[in-house]
Amino acid sequence: MKNETGIRQIKIFDTTLRDGEQAPGASLDVEQKIKLAHRLAALGVDTIEPGFPISSPGDFQAVQRISREIQGVEICGFARAVKADIDSAIRATQDAERRRLHMFLSSSNIHLDFQLKKTRAEVVNLAREMVSYAKRFVDEVEFSPMDATRTGDEFLFEVLEAVIEEGATILNIPDTVGFALPEEYGAMFTRVMKGVRGSDRVEFSAHCHNDLGMAVANSLAAIRAGVTHVEVTVNGVGERAGNCSLEELAMALATRGDHFGVTTNIRPEEIYATSQMVSRMMGAPIAFNKPIVGRNAFQHEAGIHQDGLLKNRNTYEIMDPERLGIPRSMIVLGKHSGRHALRHRVAEFGVELNNEQLEQLYTAFKEKADRQKTVHDHELMQLAGQAVDRALEPYTLEEVQIVTGNGAHRVASCKIRNNEAGSTTVYTGGGEGPVEAAVDAIRRAIPEPIEFADLELYSVSAGETSAGEATVTVRLGEALHRGTATNRDILVAAAEAYMAACNRAVREARSAGSQTADKQTVS
Ligand code: KIV
Ligand code: ZN
């Protein structure tokens, strides 16, 4: 399948809402699936498999509503080789603009002997019968011989030839248990495409699990061998170690286009927001070092790397995080950071340091960085403020007191200095939760209509004395702003992070406002 520019087009089949949802503890309700399906459509996937309609009324409803609501994306109903499953999947996808039925039936001896308790002949007959049944209702029928990579060519070819004869249009050959190696998986597709009668009449699809960490490499090998469909999940979520990760596959194809010479419809700028939404809705945190979407994926601590990046980003980065919608700063300030990185970071906040001030900041920074892993922006700004002898943040959170417990209400009192006005005030706030109470108190100090958007909490050390790190995202108008803080008291960390995010929002809004005012005065 080539697109209008003559480049082979790889169709991205997203199964986050079906195979991905099979990850332990990841289940989603109907409304969540609908929201995610809209997000996946915005990301540019070609097919969405929203669930297993026969498995529960909720899944049936989710597939049905997504079929009705989402335009421009193919919707796939999942079914065993069982009439009731097929009927349910056909009914659920009835109103889709474009639809597909995805039927699976095991083919490996171990599955036949212990799970299906069927002979090979019985499996082939059942596959024929059910594909032919499904074809009465739907044109596009995908067939998956489950555990294909442990099946062996002889029987695999027999099953595939049988379903092609009955009208299957897409053959998906899954590495169900994540057992294959890239060269084996690619070679299997090459043999199948050459040796299976009728293979020129169908399209091929890869579906890989990550038990040996090779799901992406295996899917890429299948693409090299000629498949045109790849089944993936956002963040690689799924059974056990998960599935082939959508974002890793898409960015490998985009970044190494020189090697693969294929294209997808994925919009890189939508990757990060989609990844965050999936992680939040499934309650599945993303590993810090996860490629593309992990929080460290574009962060650099080593002084030599920071210096190189500031001279030219390509020195240590092969992708541009901003192209992926990642709102993170590339440099993490810690004990390996040098003067160049410090000067650059404070300049981002509009503060120019002379050499003497930089030296003073550098000494204070190194002392702090030796005591803690990372120096956050608001801490750096406090140190820079000492170097230039004035407060650089609009507000300083001087004290926080939060009363919490298992009663109905929490209260907080925050002493906040307004650095521009030169005054200090104690604000009180309340809420059902302690963070809500602190946010309510801090919000009273700031006239701008700042909305609380998100809170991430991590434990950053072990044992009773462990510290918590909080990152708060706030929204002011269209813009999002982040603040991070670490404290032995996780509630104080959340309050400080909120204050840091608000300071960032206020500073940027006020400086944008004053630039507009300046322009208006000049004109
Ligand atoms: O992993 C697998 O084999 C599957 C299919 C049934 C395609 O999820
Ligand atoms: Zn699977």
Short mmCIF file of N, CA and C in Angstrom, two decimals, residues 294-303 305-322 326-334 337 340-341 344-345 348 374 377 482 504:
data_model
loop_
_atom_site.label_atom_id
_atom_site.label_comp_id
_atom_site.label_asym_id
_atom_site.label_seq_id
_atom_site.Cartn_x
_atom_site.Cartn_y
_atom_site.Cartn_z
N GLY A 294 8.77 9.06 28.66
CA GLY A 294 9.22 9.04 30.06
C GLY A 294 9.75 10.41 30.45
N ARG A 295 9.65 10.76 31.73
CA ARG A 295 10.05 12.12 32.11
C ARG A 295 11.52 12.39 31.89
N ASN A 296 12.36 11.35 31.89
CA ASN A 296 13.80 11.57 31.65
C ASN A 296 14.19 11.49 30.17
N ALA A 297 13.21 11.17 29.31
CA ALA A 297 13.56 10.86 27.91
C ALA A 297 14.26 12.01 27.20
N PHE A 298 13.99 13.24 27.65
CA PHE A 298 14.65 14.39 27.01
C PHE A 298 15.31 15.27 28.05
N GLN A 299 15.73 14.68 29.15
CA GLN A 299 16.37 15.49 30.18
C GLN A 299 17.84 15.09 30.30
N HIS A 300 18.65 16.06 30.63
CA HIS A 300 20.10 15.83 30.63
C HIS A 300 20.68 16.38 31.92
N GLU A 301 21.47 15.53 32.59
CA GLU A 301 22.07 16.00 33.85
C GLU A 301 23.56 16.23 33.76
N ALA A 302 24.23 15.44 32.91
CA ALA A 302 25.69 15.55 32.86
C ALA A 302 26.10 16.93 32.34
N GLY A 303 27.06 17.56 33.04
CA GLY A 303 27.50 18.91 32.66
C GLY A 303 27.97 18.99 31.22
N HIS A 305 27.07 17.11 28.71
CA HIS A 305 25.93 17.04 27.80
C HIS A 305 25.18 18.37 27.77
N GLN A 306 25.01 18.97 28.97
CA GLN A 306 24.28 20.24 29.04
C GLN A 306 24.99 21.30 28.22
N ASP A 307 26.31 21.34 28.35
CA ASP A 307 27.09 22.32 27.61
C ASP A 307 26.90 22.11 26.10
N GLY A 308 26.98 20.84 25.67
CA GLY A 308 26.81 20.52 24.24
C GLY A 308 25.43 20.92 23.76
N LEU A 309 24.40 20.60 24.55
CA LEU A 309 23.02 20.90 24.14
C LEU A 309 22.79 22.39 23.97
N LEU A 310 23.39 23.16 24.88
CA LEU A 310 23.17 24.60 24.80
C LEU A 310 23.85 25.18 23.56
N LYS A 311 24.88 24.48 23.07
CA LYS A 311 25.54 24.96 21.85
C LYS A 311 24.77 24.48 20.62
N ASN A 312 24.33 23.24 20.67
CA ASN A 312 23.53 22.69 19.56
C ASN A 312 22.78 21.47 20.08
N ARG A 313 21.47 21.56 20.04
CA ARG A 313 20.61 20.50 20.59
C ARG A 313 20.95 19.12 20.01
N ASN A 314 21.35 19.08 18.73
CA ASN A 314 21.61 17.79 18.08
C ASN A 314 22.80 17.05 18.66
N THR A 315 23.60 17.73 19.52
CA THR A 315 24.77 17.04 20.07
C THR A 315 24.35 15.82 20.87
N TYR A 316 23.23 15.92 21.60
CA TYR A 316 22.81 14.78 22.42
C TYR A 316 21.33 14.43 22.27
N GLU A 317 20.66 14.97 21.26
CA GLU A 317 19.25 14.62 21.07
C GLU A 317 18.97 14.25 19.64
N ILE A 318 18.25 13.12 19.46
CA ILE A 318 17.94 12.69 18.08
C ILE A 318 16.51 13.06 17.69
N MET A 319 15.73 13.53 18.66
CA MET A 319 14.36 13.99 18.36
C MET A 319 14.15 15.30 19.09
N ASP A 320 13.23 16.11 18.56
CA ASP A 320 12.94 17.38 19.20
C ASP A 320 11.70 17.20 20.09
N PRO A 321 11.87 17.27 21.43
CA PRO A 321 10.71 17.02 22.30
C PRO A 321 9.54 17.96 22.02
N GLU A 322 9.84 19.19 21.59
CA GLU A 322 8.72 20.11 21.34
C GLU A 322 7.85 19.63 20.19
N ILE A 326 6.02 17.84 24.10
CA ILE A 326 6.53 17.64 25.46
C ILE A 326 6.97 18.97 26.06
N PRO A 327 6.26 19.41 27.12
CA PRO A 327 6.52 20.74 27.66
C PRO A 327 7.63 20.75 28.70
N ARG A 328 8.65 19.93 28.53
CA ARG A 328 9.67 19.84 29.59
C ARG A 328 10.92 20.58 29.21
N SER A 329 11.58 21.03 30.24
CA SER A 329 12.84 21.68 30.01
C SER A 329 13.90 20.59 29.87
N MET A 330 14.81 20.75 28.93
CA MET A 330 15.74 19.66 28.62
C MET A 330 16.84 19.49 29.65
N ILE A 331 17.03 20.51 30.47
CA ILE A 331 18.18 20.44 31.37
C ILE A 331 17.71 20.30 32.81
N VAL A 332 18.22 19.26 33.48
CA VAL A 332 17.91 19.07 34.89
C VAL A 332 19.11 19.58 35.66
N LEU A 333 18.88 20.48 36.57
CA LEU A 333 20.01 21.05 37.30
C LEU A 333 20.33 20.21 38.52
N GLY A 334 21.53 19.71 38.57
CA GLY A 334 21.99 18.90 39.69
C GLY A 334 23.48 19.12 39.87
N SER A 337 25.86 19.92 36.95
CA SER A 337 25.63 21.07 36.06
C SER A 337 26.74 22.11 36.20
N HIS A 340 27.61 27.37 32.64
CA HIS A 340 26.92 27.67 31.38
C HIS A 340 25.43 27.36 31.51
N ALA A 341 25.12 26.17 32.09
CA ALA A 341 23.72 25.76 32.25
C ALA A 341 22.98 26.69 33.21
N HIS A 344 22.28 30.06 31.59
CA HIS A 344 21.24 29.88 30.58
C HIS A 344 19.87 29.75 31.24
N ARG A 345 19.78 28.96 32.32
CA ARG A 345 18.48 28.74 32.94
C ARG A 345 17.92 30.02 33.55
N GLU A 348 16.51 32.28 31.03
CA GLU A 348 15.17 31.90 30.56
C GLU A 348 14.09 32.57 31.40
N THR A 374 18.23 17.09 42.83
CA THR A 374 17.92 18.04 41.77
C THR A 374 17.61 19.39 42.40
N ASP A 377 13.57 24.79 39.72
CA ASP A 377 13.65 26.17 39.23
C ASP A 377 13.38 27.21 40.31
N ARG A 482 4.33 24.61 34.73
CA ARG A 482 4.64 23.57 35.70
C ARG A 482 5.54 24.07 36.80
N ARG A 504 5.36 31.00 37.87
CA ARG A 504 5.76 30.93 36.47
C ARG A 504 4.65 31.53 35.58
#
